[in-house]
């Protein structure tokens, strides 16, 4: 007879395996995910760093390997804890990559962008892929059907544009995004929303069009914190996956486990 599985029994089953922990330290949040091989079993998002986050994770899970993507700074106590309690893999110039890196300044390429291209290289190895990560910054990364990473672009994200209008002017207020932005703003706040949101959407559509003119059969992937907000506003056909970076980090970890 088949045994029924409840949440607690599933949790215990997962704890018998050696798991991977990937950590994405961004400019505005900390994302942590646990993988059982290629399967993501849990994901957490925090607004700040705390050693208790990681001590609890290791207390409740049998974590063997860990990889950190860091585009900001990491608390030294957390780093020391992970070094002691796991096989911690670093992303550096010796890291094995699943793609050919043609970026001229390889040492300046962000961990987040490396992870995104890694996910594209493994999931869509024989395709032209443009990855758009709409977070604190909007990054564009392109790898071709030969799994060669050519580079991309970086521009300010939506929240950064709101903040810059407020901080770099004397009279413009700090506004925020909402789903009901007008094309023609009829007051200062709605004008800011119109300019920023419609500007970002036009930028993304325009850049996609330029790539499509140069390369054939491009798969477009949209990820990042603002991806859900932008998804229905972008005219081009895209595939949205908010976990694409975390998947890429896990791929890198699996490739580089000794």
C-alpha atoms as a printed R data frame, in Angstrom:
    type eleno elety resid chain resno      x      y       z
1   ATOM     1    CA   UNK     A     1  0.000  0.000   0.000
2   ATOM     2    CA   UNK     A     2  1.157  3.550  -0.718
3   ATOM     3    CA   UNK     A     3  2.293  5.607   2.235
4   ATOM     4    CA   UNK     A     4  0.872  9.086   2.550
5   ATOM     5    CA   UNK     A     5  3.421 11.911   2.860
6   ATOM     6    CA   UNK     A     6  2.761 14.908   5.041
7   ATOM     7    CA   UNK     A     7  4.930 18.024   5.257
8   ATOM     8    CA   UNK     A     8  6.798 16.871   8.334
9   ATOM     9    CA   UNK     A     9  7.754 13.502   6.854
10  ATOM    10    CA   UNK     A    10  8.921 15.169   3.659
11  ATOM    11    CA   UNK     A    11 11.064 17.532   5.702
12  ATOM    12    CA   UNK     A    12 12.669 14.626   7.529
13  ATOM    13    CA   UNK     A    13 13.344 12.829   4.263
14  ATOM    14    CA   UNK     A    14 15.128 15.890   2.894
15  ATOM    15    CA   UNK     A    15 17.261 16.175   6.001
16  ATOM    16    CA   UNK     A    16 18.779 12.741   5.367
17  ATOM    17    CA   UNK     A    17 20.438 14.079   2.188
18  ATOM    18    CA   UNK     A    18 23.457 16.306   1.939
19  ATOM    19    CA   UNK     A    19 22.142 19.586   0.606
20  ATOM    20    CA   UNK     A    20 23.529 22.603  -1.212
21  ATOM    21    CA   UNK     A    21 23.146 26.109   0.182
22  ATOM    22    CA   UNK     A    22 23.391 29.100  -2.166
23  ATOM    23    CA   UNK     A    23 23.502 32.670  -0.900
24  ATOM    24    CA   UNK     A    24 22.801 35.747  -3.011
25  ATOM    25    CA   UNK     A    25 23.892 38.961  -1.284
26  ATOM    26    CA   UNK     A    26 22.459 41.773  -3.369
27  ATOM    27    CA   UNK     A    27 22.336 45.532  -2.959
28  ATOM    28    CA   UNK     A    28 18.908 45.532  -1.315
29  ATOM    29    CA   UNK     A    29 18.245 42.000  -0.023
30  ATOM    30    CA   UNK     A    30 19.720 38.675   1.038
31  ATOM    31    CA   UNK     A    31 18.381 35.592  -0.714
32  ATOM    32    CA   UNK     A    32 19.100 32.096   0.543
33  ATOM    33    CA   UNK     A    33 18.076 28.824  -1.113
34  ATOM    34    CA   UNK     A    34 18.573 25.147  -0.308
35  ATOM    35    CA   UNK     A    35 18.904 22.621  -3.127
36  ATOM    36    CA   UNK     A    36 18.714 18.846  -3.091
37  ATOM    37    CA   UNK     A    37 20.872 18.328  -6.175
38  ATOM    38    CA   UNK     A    38 18.950 20.316  -8.848
39  ATOM    39    CA   UNK     A    39 15.714 20.627  -6.871
40  ATOM    40    CA   UNK     A    40 15.162 23.807  -4.869
41  ATOM    41    CA   UNK     A    41 13.558 22.724  -1.600
42  ATOM    42    CA   UNK     A    42 13.323 26.096   0.132
43  ATOM    43    CA   UNK     A    43 13.963 29.778  -0.440
44  ATOM    44    CA   UNK     A    44 14.164 32.715   1.968
45  ATOM    45    CA   UNK     A    45 14.473 36.476   1.419
46  ATOM    46    CA   UNK     A    46 15.766 38.858   4.108
47  ATOM    47    CA   UNK     A    47 16.265 42.615   4.229
48  ATOM    48    CA   UNK     A    48 19.434 42.345   6.328
49  ATOM    49    CA   UNK     A    49 22.150 39.881   7.320
50  ATOM    50    CA   UNK     A    50 22.127 37.914  10.554
51  ATOM    51    CA   UNK     A    51 24.223 35.005  11.791
52  ATOM    52    CA   UNK     A    52 21.070 33.494  13.322
53  ATOM    53    CA   UNK     A    53 19.650 32.977   9.823
54  ATOM    54    CA   UNK     A    54 22.469 30.611   8.948
55  ATOM    55    CA   UNK     A    55 22.802 28.916  12.312
56  ATOM    56    CA   UNK     A    56 19.100 28.004  12.123
57  ATOM    57    CA   UNK     A    57 19.471 26.709   8.562
58  ATOM    58    CA   UNK     A    58 22.363 24.443   9.537
59  ATOM    59    CA   UNK     A    59 20.541 23.317  12.667
60  ATOM    60    CA   UNK     A    60 17.533 22.134  10.641
61  ATOM    61    CA   UNK     A    61 19.246 20.837   7.480
62  ATOM    62    CA   UNK     A    62 22.222 18.629   6.630
63  ATOM    63    CA   UNK     A    63 24.061 21.145   4.464
64  ATOM    64    CA   UNK     A    64 27.303 19.982   2.911
65  ATOM    65    CA   UNK     A    65 28.243 22.549   0.259
66  ATOM    66    CA   UNK     A    66 27.780 26.301   0.043
67  ATOM    67    CA   UNK     A    67 28.365 29.034  -2.548
68  ATOM    68    CA   UNK     A    68 28.021 32.789  -2.118
69  ATOM    69    CA   UNK     A    69 27.264 35.420  -4.740
70  ATOM    70    CA   UNK     A    70 28.186 38.806  -3.311
71  ATOM    71    CA   UNK     A    71 27.719 42.152  -5.061
72  ATOM    72    CA   UNK     A    72 27.616 44.029  -1.757
73  ATOM    73    CA   UNK     A    73 29.373 43.136   1.533
74  ATOM    74    CA   UNK     A    74 29.104 40.121   3.802
75  ATOM    75    CA   UNK     A    75 29.306 40.001   7.579
76  ATOM    76    CA   UNK     A    76 32.649 38.421   8.525
77  ATOM    77    CA   UNK     A    77 30.992 36.321  11.254
78  ATOM    78    CA   UNK     A    78 28.668 34.778   8.657
79  ATOM    79    CA   UNK     A    79 31.565 34.089   6.309
80  ATOM    80    CA   UNK     A    80 33.582 32.418   9.079
81  ATOM    81    CA   UNK     A    81 30.552 30.344  10.114
82  ATOM    82    CA   UNK     A    82 30.032 29.062   6.571
83  ATOM    83    CA   UNK     A    83 33.725 28.240   6.173
84  ATOM    84    CA   UNK     A    84 33.688 26.175   9.358
85  ATOM    85    CA   UNK     A    85 30.369 24.410   8.792
86  ATOM    86    CA   UNK     A    86 30.397 23.691   5.052
87  ATOM    87    CA   UNK     A    87 32.498 23.118   1.990
88  ATOM    88    CA   UNK     A    88 32.409 26.788   0.955
89  ATOM    89    CA   UNK     A    89 33.049 27.401  -2.742
90  ATOM    90    CA   UNK     A    90 34.097 30.864  -3.885
91  ATOM    91    CA   UNK     A    91 33.450 32.538  -7.219
92  ATOM    92    CA   UNK     A    92 36.764 33.842  -8.520
93  ATOM    93    CA   UNK     A    93 39.081 33.695 -11.526
94  ATOM    94    CA   UNK     A    94 39.680 29.949 -10.996
95  ATOM    95    CA   UNK     A    95 35.990 28.985 -10.859
96  ATOM    96    CA   UNK     A    96 34.972 26.470 -13.527
97  ATOM    97    CA   UNK     A    97 32.211 27.943 -15.697
98  ATOM    98    CA   UNK     A    98 29.719 26.184 -18.003
99  ATOM    99    CA   UNK     A    99 30.267 28.814 -20.691
100 ATOM   100    CA   UNK     A   100 33.118 30.480 -22.589
101 ATOM   101    CA   UNK     A   101 33.693 33.879 -21.006
102 ATOM   102    CA   UNK     A   102 34.605 36.505 -23.624
103 ATOM   103    CA   UNK     A   103 34.130 39.469 -21.290
104 ATOM   104    CA   UNK     A   104 37.256 41.653 -21.523
105 ATOM   105    CA   UNK     A   105 37.509 42.502 -17.825
106 ATOM   106    CA   UNK     A   106 36.643 39.120 -16.330
107 ATOM   107    CA   UNK     A   107 37.670 40.138 -12.820
108 ATOM   108    CA   UNK     A   108 35.024 42.910 -12.819
109 ATOM   109    CA   UNK     A   109 32.144 40.685 -13.913
110 ATOM   110    CA   UNK     A   110 29.637 40.458 -11.048
111 ATOM   111    CA   UNK     A   111 28.889 37.149  -9.351
112 ATOM   112    CA   UNK     A   112 25.195 37.658 -10.083
113 ATOM   113    CA   UNK     A   113 25.812 38.021 -13.812
114 ATOM   114    CA   UNK     A   114 28.085 34.945 -13.829
115 ATOM   115    CA   UNK     A   115 25.325 32.935 -12.147
116 ATOM   116    CA   UNK     A   116 22.654 34.141 -14.589
117 ATOM   117    CA   UNK     A   117 24.750 33.205 -17.620
118 ATOM   118    CA   UNK     A   118 25.572 29.838 -16.024
119 ATOM   119    CA   UNK     A   119 21.867 29.050 -15.703
120 ATOM   120    CA   UNK     A   120 21.316 30.021 -19.343
121 ATOM   121    CA   UNK     A   121 24.332 27.997 -20.494
122 ATOM   122    CA   UNK     A   122 23.076 24.812 -18.832
123 ATOM   123    CA   UNK     A   123 19.330 25.132 -19.383
124 ATOM   124    CA   UNK     A   124 19.576 26.513 -22.940
125 ATOM   125    CA   UNK     A   125 23.038 25.475 -24.103
126 ATOM   126    CA   UNK     A   126 22.395 25.595 -27.859
127 ATOM   127    CA   UNK     A   127 20.348 28.798 -27.900
128 ATOM   128    CA   UNK     A   128 20.939 32.511 -28.100
129 ATOM   129    CA   UNK     A   129 19.803 33.837 -24.717
130 ATOM   130    CA   UNK     A   130 19.344 37.376 -23.423
131 ATOM   131    CA   UNK     A   131 18.904 37.523 -19.642
132 ATOM   132    CA   UNK     A   132 17.349 40.672 -18.192
133 ATOM   133    CA   UNK     A   133 17.661 41.017 -14.420
134 ATOM   134    CA   UNK     A   134 15.390 43.809 -13.162
135 ATOM   135    CA   UNK     A   135 16.541 44.517  -9.633
136 ATOM   136    CA   UNK     A   136 18.443 47.374  -7.994
137 ATOM   137    CA   UNK     A   137 20.142 47.686 -11.370
138 ATOM   138    CA   UNK     A   138 18.801 46.376 -14.668
139 ATOM   139    CA   UNK     A   139 21.401 44.122 -16.237
140 ATOM   140    CA   UNK     A   140 21.414 42.676 -19.735
141 ATOM   141    CA   UNK     A   141 23.552 39.582 -20.389
142 ATOM   142    CA   UNK     A   142 23.842 37.763 -23.701
143 ATOM   143    CA   UNK     A   143 25.260 34.353 -24.501
144 ATOM   144    CA   UNK     A   144 25.098 32.871 -27.973
145 ATOM   145    CA   UNK     A   145 24.249 29.395 -29.261
146 ATOM   146    CA   UNK     A   146 27.937 28.415 -28.943
147 ATOM   147    CA   UNK     A   147 27.714 29.056 -25.185
148 ATOM   148    CA   UNK     A   148 29.939 32.102 -25.542
149 ATOM   149    CA   UNK     A   149 29.214 34.977 -23.191
150 ATOM   150    CA   UNK     A   150 29.638 38.241 -25.101
151 ATOM   151    CA   UNK     A   151 28.644 40.751 -22.412
152 ATOM   152    CA   UNK     A   152 25.654 43.049 -22.081
153 ATOM   153    CA   UNK     A   153 24.648 46.251 -20.326
154 ATOM   154    CA   UNK     A   154 23.866 47.827 -16.960
155 ATOM   155    CA   UNK     A   155 21.371 50.597 -16.230
156 ATOM   156    CA   UNK     A   156 19.634 51.966 -13.093
157 ATOM   157    CA   UNK     A   157 16.715 49.949 -11.755
158 ATOM   158    CA   UNK     A   158 13.236 51.319 -11.130
159 ATOM   159    CA   UNK     A   159 13.713 52.125  -7.435
160 ATOM   160    CA   UNK     A   160 17.104 53.695  -8.118
161 ATOM   161    CA   UNK     A   161 15.485 56.018 -10.686
162 ATOM   162    CA   UNK     A   162 12.830 57.096  -8.195
163 ATOM   163    CA   UNK     A   163 15.477 57.784  -5.548
164 ATOM   164    CA   UNK     A   164 17.767 59.669  -7.910
165 ATOM   165    CA   UNK     A   165 14.981 62.041  -9.019
166 ATOM   166    CA   UNK     A   166 14.279 62.815  -5.372
167 ATOM   167    CA   UNK     A   167 17.895 63.142  -4.213
168 ATOM   168    CA   UNK     A   168 19.282 64.999  -7.229
169 ATOM   169    CA   UNK     A   169 16.538 67.652  -7.424
170 ATOM   170    CA   UNK     A   170 15.230 70.252  -5.007
171 ATOM   171    CA   UNK     A   171 11.479 69.869  -5.399
172 ATOM   172    CA   UNK     A   172 10.640 66.414  -6.765
173 ATOM   173    CA   UNK     A   173  9.165 64.035  -4.142
174 ATOM   174    CA   UNK     A   174 10.153 60.401  -3.602
175 ATOM   175    CA   UNK     A   175  7.591 58.313  -5.471
176 ATOM   176    CA   UNK     A   176  7.091 54.551  -5.784
177 ATOM   177    CA   UNK     A   177  5.768 52.179  -8.421
178 ATOM   178    CA   UNK     A   178  2.175 51.006  -8.646
179 ATOM   179    CA   UNK     A   179  0.289 49.005 -11.227
180 ATOM   180    CA   UNK     A   180 -1.899 51.902 -12.336
181 ATOM   181    CA   UNK     A   181  0.641 54.233 -13.897
182 ATOM   182    CA   UNK     A   182 -0.604 56.670 -16.557
183 ATOM   183    CA   UNK     A   183  1.030 57.504 -19.845
184 ATOM   184    CA   UNK     A   184  0.142 61.168 -19.384
185 ATOM   185    CA   UNK     A   185  0.783 62.246 -15.809
186 ATOM   186    CA   UNK     A   186 -1.634 64.942 -14.622
187 ATOM   187    CA   UNK     A   187  0.290 65.855 -11.456
188 ATOM   188    CA   UNK     A   188  3.908 65.645 -10.285
189 ATOM   189    CA   UNK     A   189  3.649 62.194  -8.729
190 ATOM   190    CA   UNK     A   190  1.896 60.584 -11.707
191 ATOM   191    CA   UNK     A   191  4.327 62.346 -14.070
192 ATOM   192    CA   UNK     A   192  7.281 60.793 -12.218
193 ATOM   193    CA   UNK     A   193  5.635 57.378 -12.345
194 ATOM   194    CA   UNK     A   194  4.913 57.770 -16.058
195 ATOM   195    CA   UNK     A   195  8.414 58.897 -16.904
196 ATOM   196    CA   UNK     A   196 10.196 56.168 -14.957
197 ATOM   197    CA   UNK     A   197  7.953 53.151 -15.530
198 ATOM   198    CA   UNK     A   198  7.234 53.832 -19.197
199 ATOM   199    CA   UNK     A   199 10.865 54.774 -19.695
200 ATOM   200    CA   UNK     A   200 12.057 51.441 -18.267
201 ATOM   201    CA   UNK     A   201  9.538 49.461 -20.327
202 ATOM   202    CA   UNK     A   202 10.539 51.301 -23.509
203 ATOM   203    CA   UNK     A   203 14.215 50.760 -22.690
204 ATOM   204    CA   UNK     A   204 13.779 47.025 -22.222
205 ATOM   205    CA   UNK     A   205 11.647 46.590 -25.345
206 ATOM   206    CA   UNK     A   206 14.073 48.717 -27.353
207 ATOM   207    CA   UNK     A   207 17.134 46.756 -26.242
208 ATOM   208    CA   UNK     A   208 15.386 43.441 -26.939
209 ATOM   209    CA   UNK     A   209 14.568 44.690 -30.439
210 ATOM   210    CA   UNK     A   210 18.195 45.628 -31.065
211 ATOM   211    CA   UNK     A   211 19.393 42.159 -30.025
212 ATOM   212    CA   UNK     A   212 16.742 40.521 -32.199
213 ATOM   213    CA   UNK     A   213 17.891 42.539 -35.208
214 ATOM   214    CA   UNK     A   214 21.449 41.270 -34.711
215 ATOM   215    CA   UNK     A   215 20.839 37.674 -33.600
216 ATOM   216    CA   UNK     A   216 18.216 35.149 -34.676
217 ATOM   217    CA   UNK     A   217 15.926 33.063 -32.472
218 ATOM   218    CA   UNK     A   218 16.743 34.674 -29.140
219 ATOM   219    CA   UNK     A   219 15.220 33.343 -25.931
220 ATOM   220    CA   UNK     A   220 14.447 36.263 -23.605
221 ATOM   221    CA   UNK     A   221 14.544 35.583 -19.866
222 ATOM   222    CA   UNK     A   222 13.292 38.145 -17.333
223 ATOM   223    CA   UNK     A   223 14.223 37.784 -13.675
224 ATOM   224    CA   UNK     A   224 14.817 39.932 -10.597
225 ATOM   225    CA   UNK     A   225 12.664 41.656  -8.004
226 ATOM   226    CA   UNK     A   226 10.723 43.828 -10.457
227 ATOM   227    CA   UNK     A   227 10.195 41.089 -13.050
228 ATOM   228    CA   UNK     A   228  6.579 40.355 -12.067
229 ATOM   229    CA   UNK     A   229  5.698 44.045 -12.256
230 ATOM   230    CA   UNK     A   230  7.292 44.431 -15.702
231 ATOM   231    CA   UNK     A   231  6.172 41.126 -17.205
232 ATOM   232    CA   UNK     A   232  2.786 42.251 -18.537
233 ATOM   233    CA   UNK     A   233  4.066 45.652 -19.642
234 ATOM   234    CA   UNK     A   234  6.807 44.431 -21.996
235 ATOM   235    CA   UNK     A   235  5.625 43.832 -25.555
236 ATOM   236    CA   UNK     A   236  8.189 41.198 -26.492
237 ATOM   237    CA   UNK     A   237  7.637 37.517 -25.708
238 ATOM   238    CA   UNK     A   238  9.683 36.626 -22.649
239 ATOM   239    CA   UNK     A   239 10.112 33.813 -20.145
240 ATOM   240    CA   UNK     A   240  9.994 34.951 -16.507
241 ATOM   241    CA   UNK     A   241 11.808 33.069 -13.740
242 ATOM   242    CA   UNK     A   242 12.493 34.807 -10.426
243 ATOM   243    CA   UNK     A   243 14.735 31.945  -9.302
244 ATOM   244    CA   UNK     A   244 17.009 31.965 -12.343
245 ATOM   245    CA   UNK     A   245 19.992 33.441 -10.477
246 ATOM   246    CA   UNK     A   246 19.656 30.981  -7.587
247 ATOM   247    CA   UNK     A   247 19.524 28.086 -10.067
248 ATOM   248    CA   UNK     A   248 22.666 29.395 -11.701
249 ATOM   249    CA   UNK     A   249 24.457 29.555  -8.360
250 ATOM   250    CA   UNK     A   250 23.515 25.944  -7.650
251 ATOM   251    CA   UNK     A   251 24.787 24.892 -11.086
252 ATOM   252    CA   UNK     A   252 28.098 26.629 -10.354
253 ATOM   253    CA   UNK     A   253 28.284 24.907  -6.993
254 ATOM   254    CA   UNK     A   254 27.673 21.472  -8.489
255 ATOM   255    CA   UNK     A   255 30.323 22.053 -11.162
256 ATOM   256    CA   UNK     A   256 32.948 23.219  -8.663
257 ATOM   257    CA   UNK     A   257 32.420 20.740  -5.804
258 ATOM   258    CA   UNK     A   258 35.721 18.950  -5.203
